[in-house]
PDB file of C-alpha atoms in Angstrom:
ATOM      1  CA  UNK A 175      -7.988  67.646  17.552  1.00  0.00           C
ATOM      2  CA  UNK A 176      -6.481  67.388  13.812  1.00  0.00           C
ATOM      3  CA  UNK A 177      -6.792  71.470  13.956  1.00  0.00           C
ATOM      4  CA  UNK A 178      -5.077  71.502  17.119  1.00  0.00           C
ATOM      5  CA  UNK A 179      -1.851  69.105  16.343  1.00  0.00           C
ATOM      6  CA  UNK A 180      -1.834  70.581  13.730  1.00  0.00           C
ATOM      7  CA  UNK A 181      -1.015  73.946  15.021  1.00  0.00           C
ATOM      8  CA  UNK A 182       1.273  72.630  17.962  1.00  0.00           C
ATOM      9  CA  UNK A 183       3.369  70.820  15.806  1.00  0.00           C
ATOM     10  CA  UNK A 184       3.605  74.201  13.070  1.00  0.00           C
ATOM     11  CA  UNK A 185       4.908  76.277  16.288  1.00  0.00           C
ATOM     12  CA  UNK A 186       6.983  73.704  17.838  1.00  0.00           C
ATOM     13  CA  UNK A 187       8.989  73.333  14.843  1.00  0.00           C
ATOM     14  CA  UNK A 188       9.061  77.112  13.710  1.00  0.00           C
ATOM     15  CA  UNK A 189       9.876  78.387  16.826  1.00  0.00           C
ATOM     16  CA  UNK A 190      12.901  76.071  17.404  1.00  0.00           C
ATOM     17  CA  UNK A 191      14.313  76.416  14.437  1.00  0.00           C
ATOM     18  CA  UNK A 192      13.467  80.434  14.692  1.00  0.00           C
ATOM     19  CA  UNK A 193      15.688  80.235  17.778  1.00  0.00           C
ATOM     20  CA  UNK A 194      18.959  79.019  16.063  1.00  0.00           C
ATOM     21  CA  UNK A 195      17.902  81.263  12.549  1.00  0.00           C
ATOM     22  CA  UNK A 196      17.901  84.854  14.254  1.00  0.00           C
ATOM     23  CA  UNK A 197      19.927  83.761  17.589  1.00  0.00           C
ATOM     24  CA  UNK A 198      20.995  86.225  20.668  1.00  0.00           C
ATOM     25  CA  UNK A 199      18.886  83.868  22.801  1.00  0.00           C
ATOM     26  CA  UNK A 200      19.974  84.491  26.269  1.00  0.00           C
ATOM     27  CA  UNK A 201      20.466  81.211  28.798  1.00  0.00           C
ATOM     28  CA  UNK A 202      21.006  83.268  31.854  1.00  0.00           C
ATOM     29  CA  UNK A 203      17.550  81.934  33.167  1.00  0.00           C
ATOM     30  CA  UNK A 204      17.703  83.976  36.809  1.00  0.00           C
ATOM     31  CA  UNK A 205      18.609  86.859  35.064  1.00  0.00           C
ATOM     32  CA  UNK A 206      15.824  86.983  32.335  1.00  0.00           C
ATOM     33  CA  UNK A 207      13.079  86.159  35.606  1.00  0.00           C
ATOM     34  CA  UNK A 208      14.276  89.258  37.186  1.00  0.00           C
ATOM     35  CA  UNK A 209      13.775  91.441  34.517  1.00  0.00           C
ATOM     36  CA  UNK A 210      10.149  90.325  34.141  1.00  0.00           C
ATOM     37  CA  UNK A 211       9.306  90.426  38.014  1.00  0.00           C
ATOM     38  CA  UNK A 212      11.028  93.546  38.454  1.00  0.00           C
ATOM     39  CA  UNK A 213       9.630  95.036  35.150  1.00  0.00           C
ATOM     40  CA  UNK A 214      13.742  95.828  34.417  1.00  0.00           C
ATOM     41  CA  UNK A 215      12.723  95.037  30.947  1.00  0.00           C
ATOM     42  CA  UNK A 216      13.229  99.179  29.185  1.00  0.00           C
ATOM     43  CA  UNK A 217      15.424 101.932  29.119  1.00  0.00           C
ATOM     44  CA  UNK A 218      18.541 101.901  30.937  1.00  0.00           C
ATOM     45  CA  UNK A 219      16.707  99.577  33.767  1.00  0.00           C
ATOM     46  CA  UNK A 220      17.407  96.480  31.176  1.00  0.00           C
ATOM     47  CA  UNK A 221      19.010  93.897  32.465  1.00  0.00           C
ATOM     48  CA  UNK A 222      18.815  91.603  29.100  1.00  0.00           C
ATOM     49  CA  UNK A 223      17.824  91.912  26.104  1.00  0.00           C
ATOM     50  CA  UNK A 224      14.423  91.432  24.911  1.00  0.00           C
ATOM     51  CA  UNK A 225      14.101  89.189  21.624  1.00  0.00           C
ATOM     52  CA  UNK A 226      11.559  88.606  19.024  1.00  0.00           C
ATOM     53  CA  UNK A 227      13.357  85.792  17.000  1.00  0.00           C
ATOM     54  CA  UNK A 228      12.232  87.402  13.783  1.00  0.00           C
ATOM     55  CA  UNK A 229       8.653  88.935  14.836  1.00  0.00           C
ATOM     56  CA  UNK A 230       7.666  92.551  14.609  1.00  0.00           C
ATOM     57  CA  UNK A 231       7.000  92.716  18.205  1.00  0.00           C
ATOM     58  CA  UNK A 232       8.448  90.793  21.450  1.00  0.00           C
ATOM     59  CA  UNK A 233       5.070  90.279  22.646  1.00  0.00           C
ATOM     60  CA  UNK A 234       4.326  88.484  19.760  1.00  0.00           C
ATOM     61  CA  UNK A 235       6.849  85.795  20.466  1.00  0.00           C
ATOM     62  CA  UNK A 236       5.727  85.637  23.883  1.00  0.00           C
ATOM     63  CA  UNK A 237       2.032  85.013  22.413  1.00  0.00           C
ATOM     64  CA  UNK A 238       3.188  82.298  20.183  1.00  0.00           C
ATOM     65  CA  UNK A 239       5.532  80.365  23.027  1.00  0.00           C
ATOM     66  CA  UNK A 240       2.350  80.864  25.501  1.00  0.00           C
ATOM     67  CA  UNK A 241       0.125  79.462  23.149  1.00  0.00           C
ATOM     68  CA  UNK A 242       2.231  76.528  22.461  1.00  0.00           C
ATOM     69  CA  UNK A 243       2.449  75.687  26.398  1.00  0.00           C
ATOM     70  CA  UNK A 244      -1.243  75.873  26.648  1.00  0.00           C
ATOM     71  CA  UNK A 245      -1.588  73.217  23.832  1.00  0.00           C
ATOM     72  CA  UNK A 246       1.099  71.366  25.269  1.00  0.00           C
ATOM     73  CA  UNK A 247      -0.702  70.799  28.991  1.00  0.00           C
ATOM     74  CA  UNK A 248      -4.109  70.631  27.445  1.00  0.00           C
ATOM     75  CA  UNK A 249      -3.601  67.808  25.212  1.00  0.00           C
ATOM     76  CA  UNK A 250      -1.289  65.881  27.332  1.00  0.00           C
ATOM     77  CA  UNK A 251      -3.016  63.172  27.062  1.00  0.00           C
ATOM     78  CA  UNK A 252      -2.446  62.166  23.318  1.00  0.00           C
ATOM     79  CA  UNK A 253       1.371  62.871  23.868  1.00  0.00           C
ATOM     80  CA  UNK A 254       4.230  61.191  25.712  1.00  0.00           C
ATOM     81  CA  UNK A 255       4.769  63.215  28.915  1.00  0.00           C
ATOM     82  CA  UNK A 256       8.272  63.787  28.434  1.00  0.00           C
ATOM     83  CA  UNK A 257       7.782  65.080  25.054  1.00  0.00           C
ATOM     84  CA  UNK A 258       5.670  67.448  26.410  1.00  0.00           C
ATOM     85  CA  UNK A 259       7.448  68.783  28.913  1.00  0.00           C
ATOM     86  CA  UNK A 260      10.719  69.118  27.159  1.00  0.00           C
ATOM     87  CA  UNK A 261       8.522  71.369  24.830  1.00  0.00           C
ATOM     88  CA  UNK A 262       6.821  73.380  27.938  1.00  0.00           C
ATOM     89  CA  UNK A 263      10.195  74.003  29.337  1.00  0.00           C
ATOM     90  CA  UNK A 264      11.634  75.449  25.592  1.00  0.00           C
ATOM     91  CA  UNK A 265       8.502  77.326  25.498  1.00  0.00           C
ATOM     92  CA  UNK A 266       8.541  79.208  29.158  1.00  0.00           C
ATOM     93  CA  UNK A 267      12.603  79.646  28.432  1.00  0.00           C
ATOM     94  CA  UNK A 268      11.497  81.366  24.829  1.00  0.00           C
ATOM     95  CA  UNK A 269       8.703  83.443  27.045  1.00  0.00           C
ATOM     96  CA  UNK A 270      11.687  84.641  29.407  1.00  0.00           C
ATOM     97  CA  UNK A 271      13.789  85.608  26.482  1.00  0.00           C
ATOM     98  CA  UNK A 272      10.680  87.554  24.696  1.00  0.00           C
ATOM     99  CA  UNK A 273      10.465  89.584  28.449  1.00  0.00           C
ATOM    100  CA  UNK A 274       6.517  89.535  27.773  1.00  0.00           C
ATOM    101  CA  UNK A 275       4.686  89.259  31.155  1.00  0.00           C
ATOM    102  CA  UNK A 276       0.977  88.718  29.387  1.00  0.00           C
ATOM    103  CA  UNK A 277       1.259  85.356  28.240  1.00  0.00           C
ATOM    104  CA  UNK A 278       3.070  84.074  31.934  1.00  0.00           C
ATOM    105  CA  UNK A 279      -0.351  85.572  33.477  1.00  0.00           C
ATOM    106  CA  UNK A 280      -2.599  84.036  30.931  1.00  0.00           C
ATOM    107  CA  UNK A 281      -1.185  80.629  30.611  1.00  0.00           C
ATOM    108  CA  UNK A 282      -1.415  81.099  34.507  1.00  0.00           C
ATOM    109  CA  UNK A 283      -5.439  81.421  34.621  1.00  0.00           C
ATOM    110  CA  UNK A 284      -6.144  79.208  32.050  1.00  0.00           C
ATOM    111  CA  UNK A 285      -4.134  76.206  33.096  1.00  0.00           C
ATOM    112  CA  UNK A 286      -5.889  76.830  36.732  1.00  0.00           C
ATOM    113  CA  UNK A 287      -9.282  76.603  35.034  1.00  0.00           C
ATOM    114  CA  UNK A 288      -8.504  73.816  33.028  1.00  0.00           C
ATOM    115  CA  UNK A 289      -7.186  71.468  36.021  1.00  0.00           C
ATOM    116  CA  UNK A 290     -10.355  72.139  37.775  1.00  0.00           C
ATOM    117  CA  UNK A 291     -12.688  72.100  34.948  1.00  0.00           C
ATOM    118  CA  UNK A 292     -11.076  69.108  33.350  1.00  0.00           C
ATOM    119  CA  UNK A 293     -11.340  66.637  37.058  1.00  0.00           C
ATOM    120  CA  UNK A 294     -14.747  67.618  37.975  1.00  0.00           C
ATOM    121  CA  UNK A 295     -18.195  66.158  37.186  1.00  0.00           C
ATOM    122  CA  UNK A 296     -21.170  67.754  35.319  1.00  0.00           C
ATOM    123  CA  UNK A 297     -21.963  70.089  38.255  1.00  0.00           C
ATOM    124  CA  UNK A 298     -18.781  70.684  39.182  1.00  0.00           C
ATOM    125  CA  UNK A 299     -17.889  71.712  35.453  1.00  0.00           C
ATOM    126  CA  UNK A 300     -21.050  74.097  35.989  1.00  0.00           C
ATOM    127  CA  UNK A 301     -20.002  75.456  38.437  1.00  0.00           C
ATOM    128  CA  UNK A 302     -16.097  76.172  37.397  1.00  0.00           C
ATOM    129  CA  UNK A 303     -17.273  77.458  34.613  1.00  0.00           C
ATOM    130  CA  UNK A 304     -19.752  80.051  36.179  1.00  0.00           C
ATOM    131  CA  UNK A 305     -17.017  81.068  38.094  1.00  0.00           C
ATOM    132  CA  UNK A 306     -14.762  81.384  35.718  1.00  0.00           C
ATOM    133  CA  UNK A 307     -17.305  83.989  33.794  1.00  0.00           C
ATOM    134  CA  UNK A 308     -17.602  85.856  37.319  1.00  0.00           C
ATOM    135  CA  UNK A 309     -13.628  85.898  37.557  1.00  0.00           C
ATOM    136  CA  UNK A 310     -13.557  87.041  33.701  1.00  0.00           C
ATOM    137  CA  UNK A 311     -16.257  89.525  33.958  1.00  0.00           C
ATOM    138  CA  UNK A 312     -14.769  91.223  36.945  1.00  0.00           C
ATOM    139  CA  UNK A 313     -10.980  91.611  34.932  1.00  0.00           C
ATOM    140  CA  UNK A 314     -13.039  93.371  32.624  1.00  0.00           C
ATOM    141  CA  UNK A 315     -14.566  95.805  34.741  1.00  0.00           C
ATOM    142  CA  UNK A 316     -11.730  96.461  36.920  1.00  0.00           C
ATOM    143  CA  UNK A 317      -9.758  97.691  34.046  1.00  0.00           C
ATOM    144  CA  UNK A 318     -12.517  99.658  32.730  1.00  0.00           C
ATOM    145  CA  UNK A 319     -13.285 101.137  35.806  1.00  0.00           C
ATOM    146  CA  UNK A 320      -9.115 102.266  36.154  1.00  0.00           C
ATOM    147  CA  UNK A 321      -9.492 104.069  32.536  1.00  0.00           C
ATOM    148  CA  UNK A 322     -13.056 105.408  32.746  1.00  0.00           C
ATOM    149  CA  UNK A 323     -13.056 106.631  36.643  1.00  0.00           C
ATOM    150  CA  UNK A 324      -9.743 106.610  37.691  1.00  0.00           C
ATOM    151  CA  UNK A 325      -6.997 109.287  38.764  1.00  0.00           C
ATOM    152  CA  UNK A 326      -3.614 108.951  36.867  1.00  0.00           C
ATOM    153  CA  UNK A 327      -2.040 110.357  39.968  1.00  0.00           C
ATOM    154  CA  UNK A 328      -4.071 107.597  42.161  1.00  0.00           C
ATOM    155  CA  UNK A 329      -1.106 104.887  44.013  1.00  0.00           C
ATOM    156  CA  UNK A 330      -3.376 102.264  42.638  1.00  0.00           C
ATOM    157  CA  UNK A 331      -3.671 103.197  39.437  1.00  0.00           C
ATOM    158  CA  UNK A 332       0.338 103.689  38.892  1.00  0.00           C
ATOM    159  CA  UNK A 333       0.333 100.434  40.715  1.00  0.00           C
ATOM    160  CA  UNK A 334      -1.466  98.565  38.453  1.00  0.00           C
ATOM    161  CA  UNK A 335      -0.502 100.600  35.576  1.00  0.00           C
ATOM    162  CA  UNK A 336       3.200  99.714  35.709  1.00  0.00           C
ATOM    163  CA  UNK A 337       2.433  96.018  36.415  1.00  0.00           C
ATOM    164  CA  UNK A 338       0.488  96.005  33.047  1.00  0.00           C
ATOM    165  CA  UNK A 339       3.135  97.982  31.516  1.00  0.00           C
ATOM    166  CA  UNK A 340       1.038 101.523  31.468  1.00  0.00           C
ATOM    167  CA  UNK A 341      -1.692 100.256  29.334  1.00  0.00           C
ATOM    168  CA  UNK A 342      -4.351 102.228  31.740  1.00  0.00           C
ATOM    169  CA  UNK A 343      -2.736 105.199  30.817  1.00  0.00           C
ATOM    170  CA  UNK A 344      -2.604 104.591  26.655  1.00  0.00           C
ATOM    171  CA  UNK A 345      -6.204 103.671  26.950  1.00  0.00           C
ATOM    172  CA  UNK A 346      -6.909 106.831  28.674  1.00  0.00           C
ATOM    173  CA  UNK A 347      -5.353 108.573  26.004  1.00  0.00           C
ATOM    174  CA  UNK A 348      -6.751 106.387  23.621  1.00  0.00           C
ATOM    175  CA  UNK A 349     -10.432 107.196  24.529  1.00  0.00           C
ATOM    176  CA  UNK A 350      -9.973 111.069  25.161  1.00  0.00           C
ATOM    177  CA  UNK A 351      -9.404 110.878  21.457  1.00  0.00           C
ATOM    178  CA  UNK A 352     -13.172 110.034  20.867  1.00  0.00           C
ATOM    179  CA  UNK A 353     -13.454 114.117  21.695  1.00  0.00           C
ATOM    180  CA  UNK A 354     -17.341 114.591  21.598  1.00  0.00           C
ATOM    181  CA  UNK A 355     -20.104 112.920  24.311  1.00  0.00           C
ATOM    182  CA  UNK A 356     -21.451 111.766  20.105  1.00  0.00           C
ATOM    183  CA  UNK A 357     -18.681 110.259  19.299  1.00  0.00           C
ATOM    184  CA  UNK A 358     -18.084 108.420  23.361  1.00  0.00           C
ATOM    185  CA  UNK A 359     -21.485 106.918  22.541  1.00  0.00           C
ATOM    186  CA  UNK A 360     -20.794 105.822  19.069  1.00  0.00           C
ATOM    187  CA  UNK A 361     -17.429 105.814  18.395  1.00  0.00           C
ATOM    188  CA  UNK A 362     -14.733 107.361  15.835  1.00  0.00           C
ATOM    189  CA  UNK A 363     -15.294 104.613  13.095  1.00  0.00           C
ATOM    190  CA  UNK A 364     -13.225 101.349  12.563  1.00  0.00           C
ATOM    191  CA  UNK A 365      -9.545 101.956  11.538  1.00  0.00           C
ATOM    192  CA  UNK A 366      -6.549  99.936  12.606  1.00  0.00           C
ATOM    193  CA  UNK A 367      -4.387 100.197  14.979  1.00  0.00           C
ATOM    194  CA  UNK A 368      -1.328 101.623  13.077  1.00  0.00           C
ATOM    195  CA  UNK A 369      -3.497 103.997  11.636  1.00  0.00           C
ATOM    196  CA  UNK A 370      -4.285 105.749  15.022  1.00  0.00           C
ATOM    197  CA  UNK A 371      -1.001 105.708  16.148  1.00  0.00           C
ATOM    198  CA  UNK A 372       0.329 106.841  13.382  1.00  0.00           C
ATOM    199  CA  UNK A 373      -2.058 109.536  12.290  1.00  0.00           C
ATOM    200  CA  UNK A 374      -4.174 110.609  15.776  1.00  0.00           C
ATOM    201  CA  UNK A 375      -1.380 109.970  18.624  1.00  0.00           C
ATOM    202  CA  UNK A 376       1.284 110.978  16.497  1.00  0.00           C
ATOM    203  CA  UNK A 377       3.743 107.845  17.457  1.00  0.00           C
ATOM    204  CA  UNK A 378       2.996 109.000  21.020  1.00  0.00           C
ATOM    205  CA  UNK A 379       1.525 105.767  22.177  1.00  0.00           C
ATOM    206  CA  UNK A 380      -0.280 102.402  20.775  1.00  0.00           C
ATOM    207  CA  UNK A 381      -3.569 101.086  21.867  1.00  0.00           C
ATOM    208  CA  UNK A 382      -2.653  97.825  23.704  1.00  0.00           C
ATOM    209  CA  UNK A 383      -5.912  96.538  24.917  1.00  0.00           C
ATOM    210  CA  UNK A 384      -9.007  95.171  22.753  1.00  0.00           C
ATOM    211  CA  UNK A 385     -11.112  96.724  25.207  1.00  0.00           C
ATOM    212  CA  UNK A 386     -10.166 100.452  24.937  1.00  0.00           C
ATOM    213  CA  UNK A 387      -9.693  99.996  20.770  1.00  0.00           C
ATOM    214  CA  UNK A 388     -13.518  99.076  20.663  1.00  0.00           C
ATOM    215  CA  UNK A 389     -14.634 102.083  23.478  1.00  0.00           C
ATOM    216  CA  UNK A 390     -13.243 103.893  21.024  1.00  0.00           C
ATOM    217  CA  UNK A 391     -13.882 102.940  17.495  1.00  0.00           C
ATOM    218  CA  UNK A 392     -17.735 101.762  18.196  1.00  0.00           C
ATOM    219  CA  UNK A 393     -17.867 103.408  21.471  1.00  0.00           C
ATOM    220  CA  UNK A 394     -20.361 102.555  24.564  1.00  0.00           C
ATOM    221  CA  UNK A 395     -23.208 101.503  22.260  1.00  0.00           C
ATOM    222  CA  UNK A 396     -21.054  99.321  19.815  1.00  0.00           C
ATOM    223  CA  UNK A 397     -19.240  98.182  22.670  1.00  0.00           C
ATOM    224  CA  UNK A 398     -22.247  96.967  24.867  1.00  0.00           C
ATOM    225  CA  UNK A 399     -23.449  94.933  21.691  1.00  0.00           C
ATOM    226  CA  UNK A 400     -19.923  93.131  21.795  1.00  0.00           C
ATOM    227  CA  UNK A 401     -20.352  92.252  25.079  1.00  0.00           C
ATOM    228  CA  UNK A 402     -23.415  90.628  24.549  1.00  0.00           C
ATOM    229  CA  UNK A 403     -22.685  88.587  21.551  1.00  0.00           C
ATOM    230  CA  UNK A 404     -19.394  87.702  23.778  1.00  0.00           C
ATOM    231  CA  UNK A 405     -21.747  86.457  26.950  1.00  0.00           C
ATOM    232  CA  UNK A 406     -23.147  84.201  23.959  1.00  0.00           C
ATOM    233  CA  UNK A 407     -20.375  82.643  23.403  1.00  0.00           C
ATOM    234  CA  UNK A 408     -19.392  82.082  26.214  1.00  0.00           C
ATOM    235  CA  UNK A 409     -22.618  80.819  26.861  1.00  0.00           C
ATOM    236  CA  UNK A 410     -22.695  78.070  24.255  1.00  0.00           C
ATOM    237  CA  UNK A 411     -19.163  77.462  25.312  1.00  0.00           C
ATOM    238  CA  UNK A 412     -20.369  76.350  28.768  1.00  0.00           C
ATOM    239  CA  UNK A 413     -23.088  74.263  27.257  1.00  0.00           C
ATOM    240  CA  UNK A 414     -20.912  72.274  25.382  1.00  0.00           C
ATOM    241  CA  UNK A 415     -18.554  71.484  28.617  1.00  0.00           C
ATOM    242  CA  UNK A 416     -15.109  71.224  26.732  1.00  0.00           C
ATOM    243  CA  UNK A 417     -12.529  71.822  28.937  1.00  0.00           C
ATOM    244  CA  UNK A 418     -10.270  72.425  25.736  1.00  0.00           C
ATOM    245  CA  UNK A 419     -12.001  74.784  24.348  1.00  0.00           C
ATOM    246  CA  UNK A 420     -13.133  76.697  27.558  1.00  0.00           C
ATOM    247  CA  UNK A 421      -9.589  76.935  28.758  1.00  0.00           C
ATOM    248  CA  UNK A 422      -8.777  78.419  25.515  1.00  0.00           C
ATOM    249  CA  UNK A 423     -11.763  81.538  25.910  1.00  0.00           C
ATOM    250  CA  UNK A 424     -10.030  82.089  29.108  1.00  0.00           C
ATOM    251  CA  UNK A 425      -6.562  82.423  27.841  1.00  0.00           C
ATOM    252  CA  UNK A 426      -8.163  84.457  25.127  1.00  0.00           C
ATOM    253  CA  UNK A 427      -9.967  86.928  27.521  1.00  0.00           C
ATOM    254  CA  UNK A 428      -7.075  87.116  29.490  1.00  0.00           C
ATOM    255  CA  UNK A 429      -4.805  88.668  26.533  1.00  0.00           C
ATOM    256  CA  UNK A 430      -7.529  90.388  25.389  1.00  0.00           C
ATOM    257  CA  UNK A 431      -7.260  93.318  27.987  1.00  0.00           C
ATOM    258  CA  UNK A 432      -3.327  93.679  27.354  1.00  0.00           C
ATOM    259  CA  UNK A 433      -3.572  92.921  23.298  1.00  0.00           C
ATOM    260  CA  UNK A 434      -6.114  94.194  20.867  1.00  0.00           C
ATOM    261  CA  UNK A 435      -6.868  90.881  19.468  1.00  0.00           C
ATOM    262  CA  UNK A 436     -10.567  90.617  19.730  1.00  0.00           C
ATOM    263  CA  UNK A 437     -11.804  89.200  16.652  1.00  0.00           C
ATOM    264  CA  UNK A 438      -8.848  90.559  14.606  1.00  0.00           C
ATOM    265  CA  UNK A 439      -7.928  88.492  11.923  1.00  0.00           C
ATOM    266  CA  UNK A 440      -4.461  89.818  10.960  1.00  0.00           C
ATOM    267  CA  UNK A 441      -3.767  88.863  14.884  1.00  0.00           C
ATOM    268  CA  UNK A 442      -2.051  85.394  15.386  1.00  0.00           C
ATOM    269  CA  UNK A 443      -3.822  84.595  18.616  1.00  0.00           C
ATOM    270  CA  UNK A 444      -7.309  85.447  17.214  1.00  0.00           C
ATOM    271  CA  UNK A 445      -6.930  83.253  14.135  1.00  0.00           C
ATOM    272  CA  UNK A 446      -5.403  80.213  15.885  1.00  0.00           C
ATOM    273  CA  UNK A 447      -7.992  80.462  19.149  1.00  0.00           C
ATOM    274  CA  UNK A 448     -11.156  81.437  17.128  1.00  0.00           C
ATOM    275  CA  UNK A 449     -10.614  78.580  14.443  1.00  0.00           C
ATOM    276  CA  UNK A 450     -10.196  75.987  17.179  1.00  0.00           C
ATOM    277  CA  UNK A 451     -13.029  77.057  19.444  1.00  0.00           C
ATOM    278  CA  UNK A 452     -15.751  77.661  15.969  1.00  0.00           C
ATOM    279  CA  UNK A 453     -14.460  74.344  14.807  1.00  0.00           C
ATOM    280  CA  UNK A 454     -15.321  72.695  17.517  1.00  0.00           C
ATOM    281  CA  UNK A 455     -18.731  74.119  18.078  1.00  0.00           C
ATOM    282  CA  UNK A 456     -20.020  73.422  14.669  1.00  0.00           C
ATOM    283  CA  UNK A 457     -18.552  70.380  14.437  1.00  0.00           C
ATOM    284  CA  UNK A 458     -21.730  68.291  16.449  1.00  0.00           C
ATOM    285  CA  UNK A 459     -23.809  70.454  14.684  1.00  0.00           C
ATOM    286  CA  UNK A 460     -22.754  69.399  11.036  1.00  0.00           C
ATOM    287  CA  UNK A 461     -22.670  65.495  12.504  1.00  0.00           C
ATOM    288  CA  UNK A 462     -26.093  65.876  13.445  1.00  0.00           C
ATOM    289  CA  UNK A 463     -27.306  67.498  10.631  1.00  0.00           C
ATOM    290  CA  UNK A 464     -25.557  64.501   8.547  1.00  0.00           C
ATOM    291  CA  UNK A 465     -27.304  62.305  10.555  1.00  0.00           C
ATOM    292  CA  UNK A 466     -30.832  63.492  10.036  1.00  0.00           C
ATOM    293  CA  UNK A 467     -29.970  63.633   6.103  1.00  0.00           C
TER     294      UNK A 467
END
């Protein structure tokens, strides 16, 4: 929990003070919501401005704010209410202003999972959290299946393509690079993702989505290994029957599909999530360990 107050106090305060640095904040709140459910957000369809207070990227912002709502709700306890929801309410208006639609959806899922998970008894956490791996699994697959099986020209695809801001259609792109059935199987070779945009798309597109930038770096036999090392830990995440730390996985499989942030270190959401959730799970460990000494 030191790790974790840590953190939400380090974004509260940068982000607020990021806000008056770098400015052009917009408060026209109904205006900023329609862009985002309307996807008005590019081109000549913009209604406002996106920001990124001083960030390379817009999303980023929006990862940072989402994150520091999550944290907020999840640890309500050891805070005064109002405290907390003053800084939920800066965080979703800093979301609207950033235009990024991921971390709306993943806060979403995660928050639902943690008031269910968090209320429930032993079984009931057992159960949630089976669920939850069912409901998390099946994200997964449905995406896969839209970039492995699907038709570009399908209404569901462009449906669902638009609504994740055409990340189907990069990683389709993305993966006909691998070329060869070899290289489907094993990959093109870890590089990052600046590299391939910059030297195998030429600029034409980025790879948005953990999930296609390992189909196509280790390909399906790399791939299938990360899977299973990811049903691990998932696995031990169950066992331990933290709702903290569970809701966090969630949010961080969520943004996983729309980010390529699986167990990237130079990515902020990796570093913060991964440190809190390995923390925690070696933390009985090394108590126990003590105690036998």
């Amino acid at each position: 929990m030191s790790l974790v107050t840590t953190i939400f106090w380090t974004l509260t305060t940068m982000l607020f003070l990021m806000m008056f640095i770098f400015k052009g904040v917009s408060y026209n709140v109904s205006e900023l919501i329609n862009s985002m459910l309307y996807n008005q957000r590019y081109g000549n369809n913009i209604l406002t401005q996106r920001i990124s207070m001083g960030f390379n990227n817009v999303n980023t912002l929006g990862m940072f704010a989402g994150f520091l709502v999550l944290i907020a709700v999840i640890t309500h306890k050891n805070r005064s209410n109002l405290k907390n929801i003053l800084i939920v309410l800066f965080s979703i208006f800093i979301i609207l202003n950033s235009g990024s639609r991921t971390p709306v959806l993943a806060v979403g899922i995660s928050l639902v999972v943690y008031l269910v998970h968090s209320l429930g008894s032993k079984k009931i956490k057992f159960i949630v959290s089976t669920i939850t791996g069912f409901f998390l699994t099946t994200i997964w697959a449905v995406f896969l299946y839209f970039v492995y099986f699907s038709n570009s020209l399908n209404t569901h695809f462009m449906q669902l393509d638009e609504f994740l801001s055409y990340r189907l259609n990069y990683s389709q792109m993305a993966l006909s690079l691998a070329g060869s059935d070899l290289h489907k199987w094993l990959g093109i070779g870890s590089m990052s993702t600046s590299f391939i945009q910059q030297k195998l798309t030429g600029e034409r597109f980025a790879i948005d989505s953990s999930l296609a930038y390992f189909l196509l770096t280790i390909g399906i036999v790399g791939f299938s290994f990360l899977l299973i090392y990811i049903l691990y830990l998932y696995c031990m995440i169950v066992k331990k029957q933290s709702s903290i730390v569970l809701t966090l996985f969630v949010f961080y499989s969520v943004y996983l599909v729309m980010e390529n942030i699986l167990f990237i270190p130079n990515a902020a959401v990796s570093t913060f999530i991964l440190a809190i959730i390995f923390a925690y799970m070696l933390s009985n460990k090394r108590v126990e360990e003590y105690n036998d000494r």
